[in-house]
């Protein structure tokens, strides 16, 4: 059973704190993604990773950075979190850059 | 980047009737068009997709149509049930970057 695992599922941080969101997949997929979803809206692509240390900006990369040191792990980092980064963050992976499988999401609140 | 317009944003239908959602895109090189269903508090799940070499695809009460000339594709849900109530997203990809529409909230009234 293919699985994308996100940790933590819920997180509350103060403005200015650093935030680390972790994502893992057990399918050896090359491509992984980070999206954010705001209430009632679609998913916006933050970063895409084509493999280890091969990352590319998505549509809204500002305020975020990513790290992929192993194929099965893809981290999203917020240095000095802002209140407008309160959102639900979805990690996803794809074996072929076509079919995309999403994790359960991390609900981040920045206060 | 790619832009995807999805309409309508809200759709209410009677149980047993059909529901249609339409999406348009800009990049004629886009070659894969998935549809996702997202229930409250859950992650988006792929329900049906179509590739650019097809015009129509059908599976389990879902029909997808693709008009490449018009850069338009649509999802049709036949014989809707209350369990079909959810948010639906269309998406478009080429080169692996998946761009989503803003979603349609479908409510099926019993």
mmCIF file of C-alpha atoms in Angstrom:
data_model
loop_
_atom_site.group_PDB
_atom_site.id
_atom_site.type_symbol
_atom_site.label_atom_id
_atom_site.label_comp_id
_atom_site.label_asym_id
_atom_site.label_seq_id
_atom_site.Cartn_x
_atom_site.Cartn_y
_atom_site.Cartn_z
ATOM 1 C CA UNK A 1 0.000 0.000 0.000
ATOM 2 C CA UNK A 2 1.595 3.235 -1.182
ATOM 3 C CA UNK A 3 2.025 5.775 1.569
ATOM 4 C CA UNK A 4 3.131 9.369 1.992
ATOM 5 C CA UNK A 5 3.618 10.190 5.654
ATOM 6 C CA UNK A 6 3.674 13.689 7.068
ATOM 7 C CA UNK A 7 4.795 14.729 10.513
ATOM 8 C CA UNK A 8 3.547 16.408 12.552
ATOM 9 C CA UNK A 9 -0.144 16.495 11.656
ATOM 10 C CA UNK A 10 -0.839 19.587 13.729
ATOM 11 C CA UNK A 11 1.580 22.322 14.771
ATOM 12 C CA UNK A 12 1.291 25.671 16.508
ATOM 13 C CA UNK A 13 4.243 28.042 16.323
ATOM 14 C CA UNK A 14 4.890 31.628 17.342
ATOM 15 C CA UNK A 15 5.728 34.254 14.771
ATOM 16 C CA UNK A 16 9.468 34.326 14.184
ATOM 17 C CA UNK A 17 10.079 30.700 15.174
ATOM 18 C CA UNK A 18 11.580 28.201 12.794
ATOM 19 C CA UNK A 19 9.356 25.437 11.503
ATOM 20 C CA UNK A 20 10.315 22.038 10.127
ATOM 21 C CA UNK A 21 7.740 19.896 8.335
ATOM 22 C CA UNK A 22 8.783 16.390 7.452
ATOM 23 C CA UNK A 23 7.562 14.088 4.732
ATOM 24 C CA UNK A 24 8.420 10.501 3.928
ATOM 25 C CA UNK A 25 7.420 8.053 1.234
ATOM 26 C CA UNK A 26 8.060 4.356 1.009
ATOM 27 C CA UNK A 27 7.671 3.973 -2.741
ATOM 28 C CA UNK A 28 11.111 5.143 -3.958
ATOM 29 C CA UNK A 29 9.413 7.860 -5.978
ATOM 30 C CA UNK A 30 11.875 10.276 -7.547
ATOM 31 C CA UNK A 31 9.626 13.320 -7.546
ATOM 32 C CA UNK A 32 8.209 14.934 -4.434
ATOM 33 C CA UNK A 33 6.241 18.105 -3.864
ATOM 34 C CA UNK A 34 5.191 20.553 -1.174
ATOM 35 C CA UNK A 35 1.849 22.331 -1.590
ATOM 36 C CA UNK A 36 -0.093 24.630 0.679
ATOM 37 C CA UNK A 37 -3.857 24.890 0.795
ATOM 38 C CA UNK A 38 -5.735 27.782 2.310
ATOM 39 C CA UNK A 39 -9.403 27.465 3.365
ATOM 40 C CA UNK A 40 -11.727 27.034 0.410
ATOM 41 C CA UNK A 41 -8.892 27.372 -2.066
ATOM 42 C CA UNK A 42 -6.869 25.188 -4.338
ATOM 43 C CA UNK A 43 -3.374 23.840 -3.813
ATOM 44 C CA UNK A 44 -0.429 26.079 -4.515
ATOM 45 C CA UNK A 45 2.945 24.547 -5.356
ATOM 46 C CA UNK A 46 5.765 25.683 -3.092
ATOM 47 C CA UNK A 47 8.639 23.448 -4.199
ATOM 48 C CA UNK A 48 9.197 20.410 -6.343
ATOM 49 C CA UNK A 49 12.064 17.975 -5.938
ATOM 50 C CA UNK A 50 13.133 15.767 -8.826
ATOM 51 C CA UNK A 51 15.511 13.697 -6.720
ATOM 52 C CA UNK A 52 18.124 14.051 -3.976
ATOM 53 C CA UNK A 53 19.510 17.607 -3.945
ATOM 54 C CA UNK A 54 17.585 18.446 -7.126
ATOM 55 C CA UNK A 55 14.975 20.959 -6.040
ATOM 56 C CA UNK A 56 13.113 23.593 -7.967
ATOM 57 C CA UNK A 57 10.924 26.504 -6.943
ATOM 58 C CA UNK A 58 7.214 26.222 -7.470
ATOM 59 C CA UNK A 59 4.753 29.090 -7.737
ATOM 60 C CA UNK A 60 5.059 30.458 -4.173
ATOM 61 C CA UNK A 61 8.570 29.658 -2.840
ATOM 62 C CA UNK A 62 9.124 32.904 -0.952
ATOM 63 C CA UNK A 63 9.546 32.335 2.775
ATOM 64 C CA UNK A 64 10.220 28.623 2.374
ATOM 65 C CA UNK A 65 13.143 26.348 1.700
ATOM 66 C CA UNK A 66 13.409 22.618 1.266
ATOM 67 C CA UNK A 67 15.865 19.827 1.857
ATOM 68 C CA UNK A 68 16.095 16.425 0.222
ATOM 69 C CA UNK A 69 19.097 14.415 1.311
ATOM 70 C CA UNK A 70 17.496 11.004 0.871
ATOM 71 C CA UNK A 71 15.073 9.992 -1.834
ATOM 72 C CA UNK A 72 12.421 8.968 0.693
ATOM 73 C CA UNK A 73 12.495 12.200 2.741
ATOM 74 C CA UNK A 74 11.567 15.728 1.764
ATOM 75 C CA UNK A 75 11.510 18.520 4.342
ATOM 76 C CA UNK A 76 9.934 21.955 4.227
ATOM 77 C CA UNK A 77 11.537 24.649 6.361
ATOM 78 C CA UNK A 78 10.123 27.991 7.346
ATOM 79 C CA UNK A 79 12.812 30.275 8.724
ATOM 80 C CA UNK A 80 11.111 32.822 10.962
ATOM 81 C CA UNK A 81 7.478 31.871 10.446
ATOM 82 C CA UNK A 82 4.910 34.515 9.635
ATOM 83 C CA UNK A 83 1.215 34.577 10.456
ATOM 84 C CA UNK A 84 0.320 34.481 6.753
ATOM 85 C CA UNK A 85 2.017 31.098 6.558
ATOM 86 C CA UNK A 86 -0.807 29.614 8.598
ATOM 87 C CA UNK A 87 -2.145 26.953 6.267
ATOM 88 C CA UNK A 88 -2.462 23.265 5.585
ATOM 89 C CA UNK A 89 0.676 21.889 3.994
ATOM 90 C CA UNK A 90 0.512 18.811 1.793
ATOM 91 C CA UNK A 91 3.450 16.739 0.722
ATOM 92 C CA UNK A 92 3.080 14.538 -2.331
ATOM 93 C CA UNK A 93 5.138 12.121 -4.356
ATOM 94 C CA UNK A 94 5.026 10.764 -7.874
ATOM 95 C CA UNK A 95 6.704 7.841 -9.635
ATOM 96 C CA UNK A 96 6.421 9.398 -13.053
ATOM 97 C CA UNK A 97 5.677 13.112 -12.582
ATOM 98 C CA UNK A 98 2.117 12.314 -13.594
ATOM 99 C CA UNK A 99 0.249 10.347 -10.948
ATOM 100 C CA UNK A 100 0.591 12.227 -7.660
ATOM 101 C CA UNK A 101 -0.109 10.790 -4.210
ATOM 102 C CA UNK A 102 -0.751 13.124 -1.302
ATOM 103 C CA UNK A 103 0.027 12.786 2.373
ATOM 104 C CA UNK A 104 -2.597 13.557 5.025
ATOM 105 C CA UNK A 105 -1.354 17.114 5.486
ATOM 106 C CA UNK A 106 0.076 19.213 8.306
ATOM 107 C CA UNK A 107 -2.115 21.927 9.737
ATOM 108 C CA UNK A 108 0.229 24.767 10.750
ATOM 109 C CA UNK A 109 -0.932 27.702 12.812
ATOM 110 C CA UNK A 110 1.427 30.644 13.331
ATOM 111 C CA UNK A 111 0.353 32.923 16.164
ATOM 112 C CA UNK B 1 3.433 29.286 -15.120
ATOM 113 C CA UNK B 2 0.307 27.440 -16.115
ATOM 114 C CA UNK B 3 -3.079 28.890 -15.194
ATOM 115 C CA UNK B 4 -6.121 26.714 -14.640
ATOM 116 C CA UNK B 5 -9.623 28.124 -14.362
ATOM 117 C CA UNK B 6 -12.262 25.911 -12.759
ATOM 118 C CA UNK B 7 -15.982 26.565 -12.785
ATOM 119 C CA UNK B 8 -18.328 26.593 -11.049
ATOM 120 C CA UNK B 9 -16.883 27.183 -7.598
ATOM 121 C CA UNK B 10 -20.098 25.980 -5.948
ATOM 122 C CA UNK B 11 -22.464 23.341 -7.330
ATOM 123 C CA UNK B 12 -25.611 22.005 -5.710
ATOM 124 C CA UNK B 13 -27.525 19.163 -7.337
ATOM 125 C CA UNK B 14 -30.333 16.810 -6.453
ATOM 126 C CA UNK B 15 -29.495 13.196 -5.690
ATOM 127 C CA UNK B 16 -29.699 11.105 -8.829
ATOM 128 C CA UNK B 17 -29.007 13.968 -11.215
ATOM 129 C CA UNK B 18 -25.695 14.624 -12.938
ATOM 130 C CA UNK B 19 -23.052 17.199 -12.047
ATOM 131 C CA UNK B 20 -20.551 18.837 -14.381
ATOM 132 C CA UNK B 21 -17.379 20.758 -13.650
ATOM 133 C CA UNK B 22 -15.343 22.537 -16.293
ATOM 134 C CA UNK B 23 -11.703 23.553 -16.450
ATOM 135 C CA UNK B 24 -9.689 25.517 -18.962
ATOM 136 C CA UNK B 25 -5.922 25.802 -19.230
ATOM 137 C CA UNK B 26 -3.414 27.898 -21.132
ATOM 138 C CA UNK B 27 -0.411 25.778 -22.069
ATOM 139 C CA UNK B 28 -1.068 23.673 -25.141
ATOM 140 C CA UNK B 29 1.885 21.450 -24.144
ATOM 141 C CA UNK B 30 0.011 20.190 -21.069
ATOM 142 C CA UNK B 31 -0.461 16.473 -21.432
ATOM 143 C CA UNK B 32 -2.083 15.047 -18.320
ATOM 144 C CA UNK B 33 -5.344 16.065 -16.677
ATOM 145 C CA UNK B 34 -6.258 14.474 -13.340
ATOM 146 C CA UNK B 35 -9.254 15.103 -11.139
ATOM 147 C CA UNK B 36 -9.058 14.952 -7.362
ATOM 148 C CA UNK B 37 -11.765 14.607 -4.728
ATOM 149 C CA UNK B 38 -11.131 16.060 -1.291
ATOM 150 C CA UNK B 39 -13.389 15.469 1.678
ATOM 151 C CA UNK B 40 -13.273 17.787 4.707
ATOM 152 C CA UNK B 41 -10.096 17.341 6.707
ATOM 153 C CA UNK B 42 -8.701 14.826 4.260
ATOM 154 C CA UNK B 43 -6.059 14.834 1.550
ATOM 155 C CA UNK B 44 -6.935 15.078 -2.155
ATOM 156 C CA UNK B 45 -7.438 11.694 -3.757
ATOM 157 C CA UNK B 46 -7.158 10.941 -7.455
ATOM 158 C CA UNK B 47 -10.496 9.798 -8.863
ATOM 159 C CA UNK B 48 -9.986 9.840 -12.613
ATOM 160 C CA UNK B 49 -7.499 11.178 -15.122
ATOM 161 C CA UNK B 50 -7.075 11.570 -18.854
ATOM 162 C CA UNK B 51 -4.017 11.942 -21.033
ATOM 163 C CA UNK B 52 -3.676 14.168 -24.040
ATOM 164 C CA UNK B 53 -3.954 11.269 -26.493
ATOM 165 C CA UNK B 54 -7.560 10.654 -25.427
ATOM 166 C CA UNK B 55 -10.797 12.613 -25.744
ATOM 167 C CA UNK B 56 -12.991 10.687 -23.330
ATOM 168 C CA UNK B 57 -12.573 8.384 -20.383
ATOM 169 C CA UNK B 58 -15.180 6.750 -18.192
ATOM 170 C CA UNK B 59 -15.003 4.855 -14.930
ATOM 171 C CA UNK B 60 -17.605 4.048 -12.267
ATOM 172 C CA UNK B 61 -20.058 6.869 -12.864
ATOM 173 C CA UNK B 62 -17.358 9.402 -13.780
ATOM 174 C CA UNK B 63 -16.752 10.745 -17.262
ATOM 175 C CA UNK B 64 -13.905 13.003 -18.307
ATOM 176 C CA UNK B 65 -13.893 14.837 -21.616
ATOM 177 C CA UNK B 66 -10.886 16.597 -23.117
ATOM 178 C CA UNK B 67 -11.001 19.162 -25.915
ATOM 179 C CA UNK B 68 -7.385 20.001 -26.702
ATOM 180 C CA UNK B 69 -8.261 22.555 -29.354
ATOM 181 C CA UNK B 70 -10.297 24.568 -26.888
ATOM 182 C CA UNK B 71 -7.889 23.738 -24.039
ATOM 183 C CA UNK B 72 -10.821 22.616 -21.976
ATOM 184 C CA UNK B 73 -11.653 19.498 -20.008
ATOM 185 C CA UNK B 74 -14.570 18.523 -17.857
ATOM 186 C CA UNK B 75 -15.729 16.071 -15.219
ATOM 187 C CA UNK B 76 -19.226 14.652 -15.311
ATOM 188 C CA UNK B 77 -20.615 12.723 -12.374
ATOM 189 C CA UNK B 78 -23.663 10.696 -13.349
ATOM 190 C CA UNK B 79 -26.361 9.588 -10.876
ATOM 191 C CA UNK B 80 -24.946 11.620 -8.009
ATOM 192 C CA UNK B 81 -25.211 10.347 -4.441
ATOM 193 C CA UNK B 82 -24.785 12.157 -1.102
ATOM 194 C CA UNK B 83 -21.388 10.495 -0.807
ATOM 195 C CA UNK B 84 -20.262 12.468 -3.853
ATOM 196 C CA UNK B 85 -20.490 15.672 -1.812
ATOM 197 C CA UNK B 86 -16.938 17.015 -1.543
ATOM 198 C CA UNK B 87 -14.490 19.480 -3.007
ATOM 199 C CA UNK B 88 -13.302 18.575 -6.506
ATOM 200 C CA UNK B 89 -10.124 19.847 -8.114
ATOM 201 C CA UNK B 90 -8.988 19.658 -11.681
ATOM 202 C CA UNK B 91 -5.282 19.787 -12.413
ATOM 203 C CA UNK B 92 -2.974 20.092 -15.368
ATOM 204 C CA UNK B 93 0.589 19.008 -15.809
ATOM 205 C CA UNK B 94 3.471 19.016 -18.174
ATOM 206 C CA UNK B 95 7.082 18.461 -17.130
ATOM 207 C CA UNK B 96 5.864 17.139 -13.779
ATOM 208 C CA UNK B 97 4.572 20.384 -12.336
ATOM 209 C CA UNK B 98 0.942 19.884 -11.337
ATOM 210 C CA UNK B 99 -1.162 23.058 -11.337
ATOM 211 C CA UNK B 100 -4.584 22.966 -9.695
ATOM 212 C CA UNK B 101 -7.808 24.786 -10.274
ATOM 213 C CA UNK B 102 -9.378 26.565 -7.314
ATOM 214 C CA UNK B 103 -11.867 23.780 -6.695
ATOM 215 C CA UNK B 104 -15.601 23.155 -6.847
ATOM 216 C CA UNK B 105 -17.644 22.458 -3.742
ATOM 217 C CA UNK B 106 -20.251 19.908 -4.764
ATOM 218 C CA UNK B 107 -23.267 19.340 -2.540
ATOM 219 C CA UNK B 108 -25.675 16.540 -3.413
ATOM 220 C CA UNK B 109 -29.057 17.052 -1.787
ATOM 221 C CA UNK B 110 -31.025 13.943 -0.787
#
